[in-house]
Amino acid sequence: MILFDTAPIVAAAFRSEEHYEACTELFTGLRLAGRRLLLPATVAAEIGYLLDRLGGPEREAGFLAGVAEGAFELVDLTKADFARMAELVAQYDDMRLGTTDASVIALAERLGITEIATLDRRHFTAVRPRHVEAFSLLPERL
């Protein structure tokens, strides 16, 4: 299982994005390997907003249709996840972790996931998860 943050999905939607190739290669490799691609609702909402803002409603609708067709497995947040998110946002207040990144971390901890698909090296290398020494971040090379 691999948990997705926002940026790799947005980058894979636009050829002009700096990390387009790395992100599309990541998706291709994960799909070929039959990996489970998990998507928190917070991340889905952020992606929808950014795709509309950067590419318009057609781009956003394409993403939503892909999710509906099973491109990702949606993961619901629990009350305990929200409590952990609050702890993380307060603990890392100097770096303004934010709801979306905190949700990815809380879910990773609850589900025992060690791999995160993200371009955000700042937050995901600084936070110390409870269940592992550090996350494995993909794509590996940016």
PDB file of C-alpha atoms in Angstrom:
ATOM      1  CA  MET A   1       0.000   0.000   0.000  1.00  0.00           C
ATOM      2  CA  ILE A   2       1.135   3.502  -0.759  1.00  0.00           C
ATOM      3  CA  LEU A   3      -0.552   6.650   0.498  1.00  0.00           C
ATOM      4  CA  PHE A   4      -0.812   9.639  -1.831  1.00  0.00           C
ATOM      5  CA  ASP A   5      -0.286  13.299  -1.122  1.00  0.00           C
ATOM      6  CA  THR A   6      -1.523  15.987  -3.513  1.00  0.00           C
ATOM      7  CA  ALA A   7       1.477  17.075  -5.571  1.00  0.00           C
ATOM      8  CA  PRO A   8       2.326  13.865  -7.481  1.00  0.00           C
ATOM      9  CA  ILE A   9      -1.218  13.613  -8.817  1.00  0.00           C
ATOM     10  CA  VAL A  10      -1.339  17.270  -9.823  1.00  0.00           C
ATOM     11  CA  ALA A  11       2.135  17.058 -11.403  1.00  0.00           C
ATOM     12  CA  ALA A  12       1.097  14.001 -13.430  1.00  0.00           C
ATOM     13  CA  ALA A  13      -1.852  15.962 -14.844  1.00  0.00           C
ATOM     14  CA  PHE A  14       0.249  18.632 -16.573  1.00  0.00           C
ATOM     15  CA  ARG A  15       3.146  17.996 -18.962  1.00  0.00           C
ATOM     16  CA  SER A  16       4.470  21.451 -18.105  1.00  0.00           C
ATOM     17  CA  GLU A  17       5.001  20.496 -14.443  1.00  0.00           C
ATOM     18  CA  GLU A  18       8.634  20.113 -13.392  1.00  0.00           C
ATOM     19  CA  HIS A  19       8.070  16.624 -11.966  1.00  0.00           C
ATOM     20  CA  TYR A  20       5.635  15.363 -14.617  1.00  0.00           C
ATOM     21  CA  GLU A  21       7.893  12.549 -15.866  1.00  0.00           C
ATOM     22  CA  ALA A  22       8.894  11.319 -12.416  1.00  0.00           C
ATOM     23  CA  CYS A  23       5.258  11.257 -11.307  1.00  0.00           C
ATOM     24  CA  THR A  24       3.867   9.552 -14.413  1.00  0.00           C
ATOM     25  CA  GLU A  25       6.647   6.943 -14.174  1.00  0.00           C
ATOM     26  CA  LEU A  26       5.748   6.421 -10.523  1.00  0.00           C
ATOM     27  CA  PHE A  27       2.073   5.829 -11.382  1.00  0.00           C
ATOM     28  CA  THR A  28       2.955   3.471 -14.214  1.00  0.00           C
ATOM     29  CA  GLY A  29       5.313   1.453 -12.036  1.00  0.00           C
ATOM     30  CA  LEU A  30       2.884   1.216  -9.145  1.00  0.00           C
ATOM     31  CA  ARG A  31       0.014   0.128 -11.386  1.00  0.00           C
ATOM     32  CA  LEU A  32       2.148  -2.469 -13.168  1.00  0.00           C
ATOM     33  CA  ALA A  33       3.205  -3.828  -9.786  1.00  0.00           C
ATOM     34  CA  GLY A  34      -0.440  -4.070  -8.706  1.00  0.00           C
ATOM     35  CA  ARG A  35       0.105  -1.790  -5.723  1.00  0.00           C
ATOM     36  CA  ARG A  36      -2.837  -0.410  -3.753  1.00  0.00           C
ATOM     37  CA  LEU A  37      -2.963   3.365  -4.204  1.00  0.00           C
ATOM     38  CA  LEU A  38      -4.656   4.974  -1.215  1.00  0.00           C
ATOM     39  CA  LEU A  39      -6.141   8.453  -1.341  1.00  0.00           C
ATOM     40  CA  PRO A  40      -7.377  10.352   1.720  1.00  0.00           C
ATOM     41  CA  ALA A  41     -10.506  12.463   1.224  1.00  0.00           C
ATOM     42  CA  THR A  42      -8.552  15.558   2.271  1.00  0.00           C
ATOM     43  CA  VAL A  43      -6.062  14.955  -0.522  1.00  0.00           C
ATOM     44  CA  ALA A  44      -8.842  14.335  -3.072  1.00  0.00           C
ATOM     45  CA  ALA A  45     -10.451  17.663  -2.183  1.00  0.00           C
ATOM     46  CA  GLU A  46      -7.165  19.535  -2.468  1.00  0.00           C
ATOM     47  CA  ILE A  47      -6.406  17.901  -5.823  1.00  0.00           C
ATOM     48  CA  GLY A  48      -9.840  18.812  -7.182  1.00  0.00           C
ATOM     49  CA  TYR A  49      -9.378  22.423  -6.174  1.00  0.00           C
ATOM     50  CA  LEU A  50      -5.897  22.662  -7.720  1.00  0.00           C
ATOM     51  CA  LEU A  51      -6.844  20.900 -10.950  1.00  0.00           C
ATOM     52  CA  ASP A  52      -9.776  23.277 -11.435  1.00  0.00           C
ATOM     53  CA  ARG A  53      -7.625  26.294 -10.630  1.00  0.00           C
ATOM     54  CA  LEU A  54      -4.719  25.236 -12.859  1.00  0.00           C
ATOM     55  CA  GLY A  55      -6.518  23.415 -15.674  1.00  0.00           C
ATOM     56  CA  GLY A  56     -10.224  24.120 -15.432  1.00  0.00           C
ATOM     57  CA  PRO A  57     -13.321  22.040 -14.744  1.00  0.00           C
ATOM     58  CA  GLU A  58     -12.525  19.462 -17.446  1.00  0.00           C
ATOM     59  CA  ARG A  59      -9.266  18.545 -15.734  1.00  0.00           C
ATOM     60  CA  GLU A  60     -10.988  18.343 -12.360  1.00  0.00           C
ATOM     61  CA  ALA A  61     -13.824  16.218 -13.779  1.00  0.00           C
ATOM     62  CA  GLY A  62     -11.298  13.846 -15.350  1.00  0.00           C
ATOM     63  CA  PHE A  63      -9.659  13.289 -11.976  1.00  0.00           C
ATOM     64  CA  LEU A  64     -13.011  12.711 -10.259  1.00  0.00           C
ATOM     65  CA  ALA A  65     -14.051  10.238 -12.956  1.00  0.00           C
ATOM     66  CA  GLY A  66     -10.767   8.373 -12.488  1.00  0.00           C
ATOM     67  CA  VAL A  67     -11.370   8.096  -8.759  1.00  0.00           C
ATOM     68  CA  ALA A  68     -14.933   6.888  -9.412  1.00  0.00           C
ATOM     69  CA  GLU A  69     -13.547   4.234 -11.788  1.00  0.00           C
ATOM     70  CA  GLY A  70     -11.152   2.932  -9.136  1.00  0.00           C
ATOM     71  CA  ALA A  71      -7.830   4.593  -9.950  1.00  0.00           C
ATOM     72  CA  PHE A  72      -7.396   5.043  -6.180  1.00  0.00           C
ATOM     73  CA  GLU A  73      -8.838   3.511  -3.037  1.00  0.00           C
ATOM     74  CA  LEU A  74     -10.455   6.208  -0.940  1.00  0.00           C
ATOM     75  CA  VAL A  75      -9.580   6.181   2.746  1.00  0.00           C
ATOM     76  CA  ASP A  76     -11.896   7.697   5.330  1.00  0.00           C
ATOM     77  CA  LEU A  77     -10.649   9.590   8.337  1.00  0.00           C
ATOM     78  CA  THR A  78     -11.755   8.640  11.830  1.00  0.00           C
ATOM     79  CA  LYS A  79     -12.219  10.799  14.908  1.00  0.00           C
ATOM     80  CA  ALA A  80      -8.926   9.382  16.190  1.00  0.00           C
ATOM     81  CA  ASP A  81      -7.246  10.484  12.951  1.00  0.00           C
ATOM     82  CA  PHE A  82      -8.551  14.014  13.474  1.00  0.00           C
ATOM     83  CA  ALA A  83      -7.231  13.982  17.039  1.00  0.00           C
ATOM     84  CA  ARG A  84      -3.807  12.909  15.766  1.00  0.00           C
ATOM     85  CA  MET A  85      -3.969  15.545  13.013  1.00  0.00           C
ATOM     86  CA  ALA A  86      -4.603  18.196  15.669  1.00  0.00           C
ATOM     87  CA  GLU A  87      -1.571  16.957  17.634  1.00  0.00           C
ATOM     88  CA  LEU A  88       0.620  17.062  14.535  1.00  0.00           C
ATOM     89  CA  VAL A  89      -0.501  20.547  13.472  1.00  0.00           C
ATOM     90  CA  ALA A  90       0.169  21.837  17.003  1.00  0.00           C
ATOM     91  CA  GLN A  91       3.485  19.997  17.363  1.00  0.00           C
ATOM     92  CA  TYR A  92       4.815  21.246  14.022  1.00  0.00           C
ATOM     93  CA  ASP A  93       3.284  24.736  14.251  1.00  0.00           C
ATOM     94  CA  ASP A  94       6.567  26.386  13.257  1.00  0.00           C
ATOM     95  CA  MET A  95       6.413  24.728   9.821  1.00  0.00           C
ATOM     96  CA  ARG A  96       2.647  25.047   9.298  1.00  0.00           C
ATOM     97  CA  LEU A  97       2.092  21.378   8.518  1.00  0.00           C
ATOM     98  CA  GLY A  98      -1.554  21.840   7.569  1.00  0.00           C
ATOM     99  CA  THR A  99      -4.626  19.626   7.564  1.00  0.00           C
ATOM    100  CA  THR A 100      -3.877  17.703   4.384  1.00  0.00           C
ATOM    101  CA  ASP A 101      -0.320  16.682   5.246  1.00  0.00           C
ATOM    102  CA  ALA A 102      -1.374  15.914   8.823  1.00  0.00           C
ATOM    103  CA  SER A 103      -4.130  13.651   7.471  1.00  0.00           C
ATOM    104  CA  VAL A 104      -1.656  11.714   5.330  1.00  0.00           C
ATOM    105  CA  ILE A 105       0.620  11.201   8.335  1.00  0.00           C
ATOM    106  CA  ALA A 106      -2.221  10.217  10.686  1.00  0.00           C
ATOM    107  CA  LEU A 107      -3.543   7.675   8.184  1.00  0.00           C
ATOM    108  CA  ALA A 108      -0.078   6.271   7.537  1.00  0.00           C
ATOM    109  CA  GLU A 109       0.398   5.757  11.257  1.00  0.00           C
ATOM    110  CA  ARG A 110      -3.010   4.114  11.744  1.00  0.00           C
ATOM    111  CA  LEU A 111      -2.684   1.839   8.708  1.00  0.00           C
ATOM    112  CA  GLY A 112       1.008   1.034   9.214  1.00  0.00           C
ATOM    113  CA  ILE A 113       1.967   2.509   5.853  1.00  0.00           C
ATOM    114  CA  THR A 114       5.600   3.476   5.354  1.00  0.00           C
ATOM    115  CA  GLU A 115       5.538   4.701   1.734  1.00  0.00           C
ATOM    116  CA  ILE A 116       4.164   8.120   0.836  1.00  0.00           C
ATOM    117  CA  ALA A 117       3.867   9.450  -2.710  1.00  0.00           C
ATOM    118  CA  THR A 118       4.739  13.120  -2.311  1.00  0.00           C
ATOM    119  CA  LEU A 119       6.903  15.895  -3.674  1.00  0.00           C
ATOM    120  CA  ASP A 120       6.902  17.574  -0.249  1.00  0.00           C
ATOM    121  CA  ARG A 121      10.271  16.678   1.195  1.00  0.00           C
ATOM    122  CA  ARG A 122      10.148  19.495   3.749  1.00  0.00           C
ATOM    123  CA  HIS A 123       7.188  18.248   5.787  1.00  0.00           C
ATOM    124  CA  PHE A 124       7.461  14.512   5.268  1.00  0.00           C
ATOM    125  CA  THR A 125      11.138  14.312   6.211  1.00  0.00           C
ATOM    126  CA  ALA A 126      10.771  16.571   9.269  1.00  0.00           C
ATOM    127  CA  VAL A 127       7.827  14.780  10.884  1.00  0.00           C
ATOM    128  CA  ARG A 128       8.711  11.745  12.967  1.00  0.00           C
ATOM    129  CA  PRO A 129       5.926   9.184  12.590  1.00  0.00           C
ATOM    130  CA  ARG A 130       5.006   6.990  15.546  1.00  0.00           C
ATOM    131  CA  HIS A 131       5.231   3.660  13.711  1.00  0.00           C
ATOM    132  CA  VAL A 132       8.490   3.924  11.760  1.00  0.00           C
ATOM    133  CA  GLU A 133      11.749   5.858  11.992  1.00  0.00           C
ATOM    134  CA  ALA A 134      11.040   7.744   8.760  1.00  0.00           C
ATOM    135  CA  PHE A 135       8.767   7.518   5.726  1.00  0.00           C
ATOM    136  CA  SER A 136       9.947   6.217   2.368  1.00  0.00           C
ATOM    137  CA  LEU A 137       9.096   9.000  -0.073  1.00  0.00           C
ATOM    138  CA  LEU A 138       8.293   8.388  -3.727  1.00  0.00           C
ATOM    139  CA  PRO A 139       9.290   9.248  -6.332  1.00  0.00           C
ATOM    140  CA  GLU A 140      12.762   8.735  -4.928  1.00  0.00           C
ATOM    141  CA  ARG A 141      14.489  11.140  -7.317  1.00  0.00           C
ATOM    142  CA  LEU A 142      13.127  14.591  -8.004  1.00  0.00           C
TER     143      LEU A 142
END
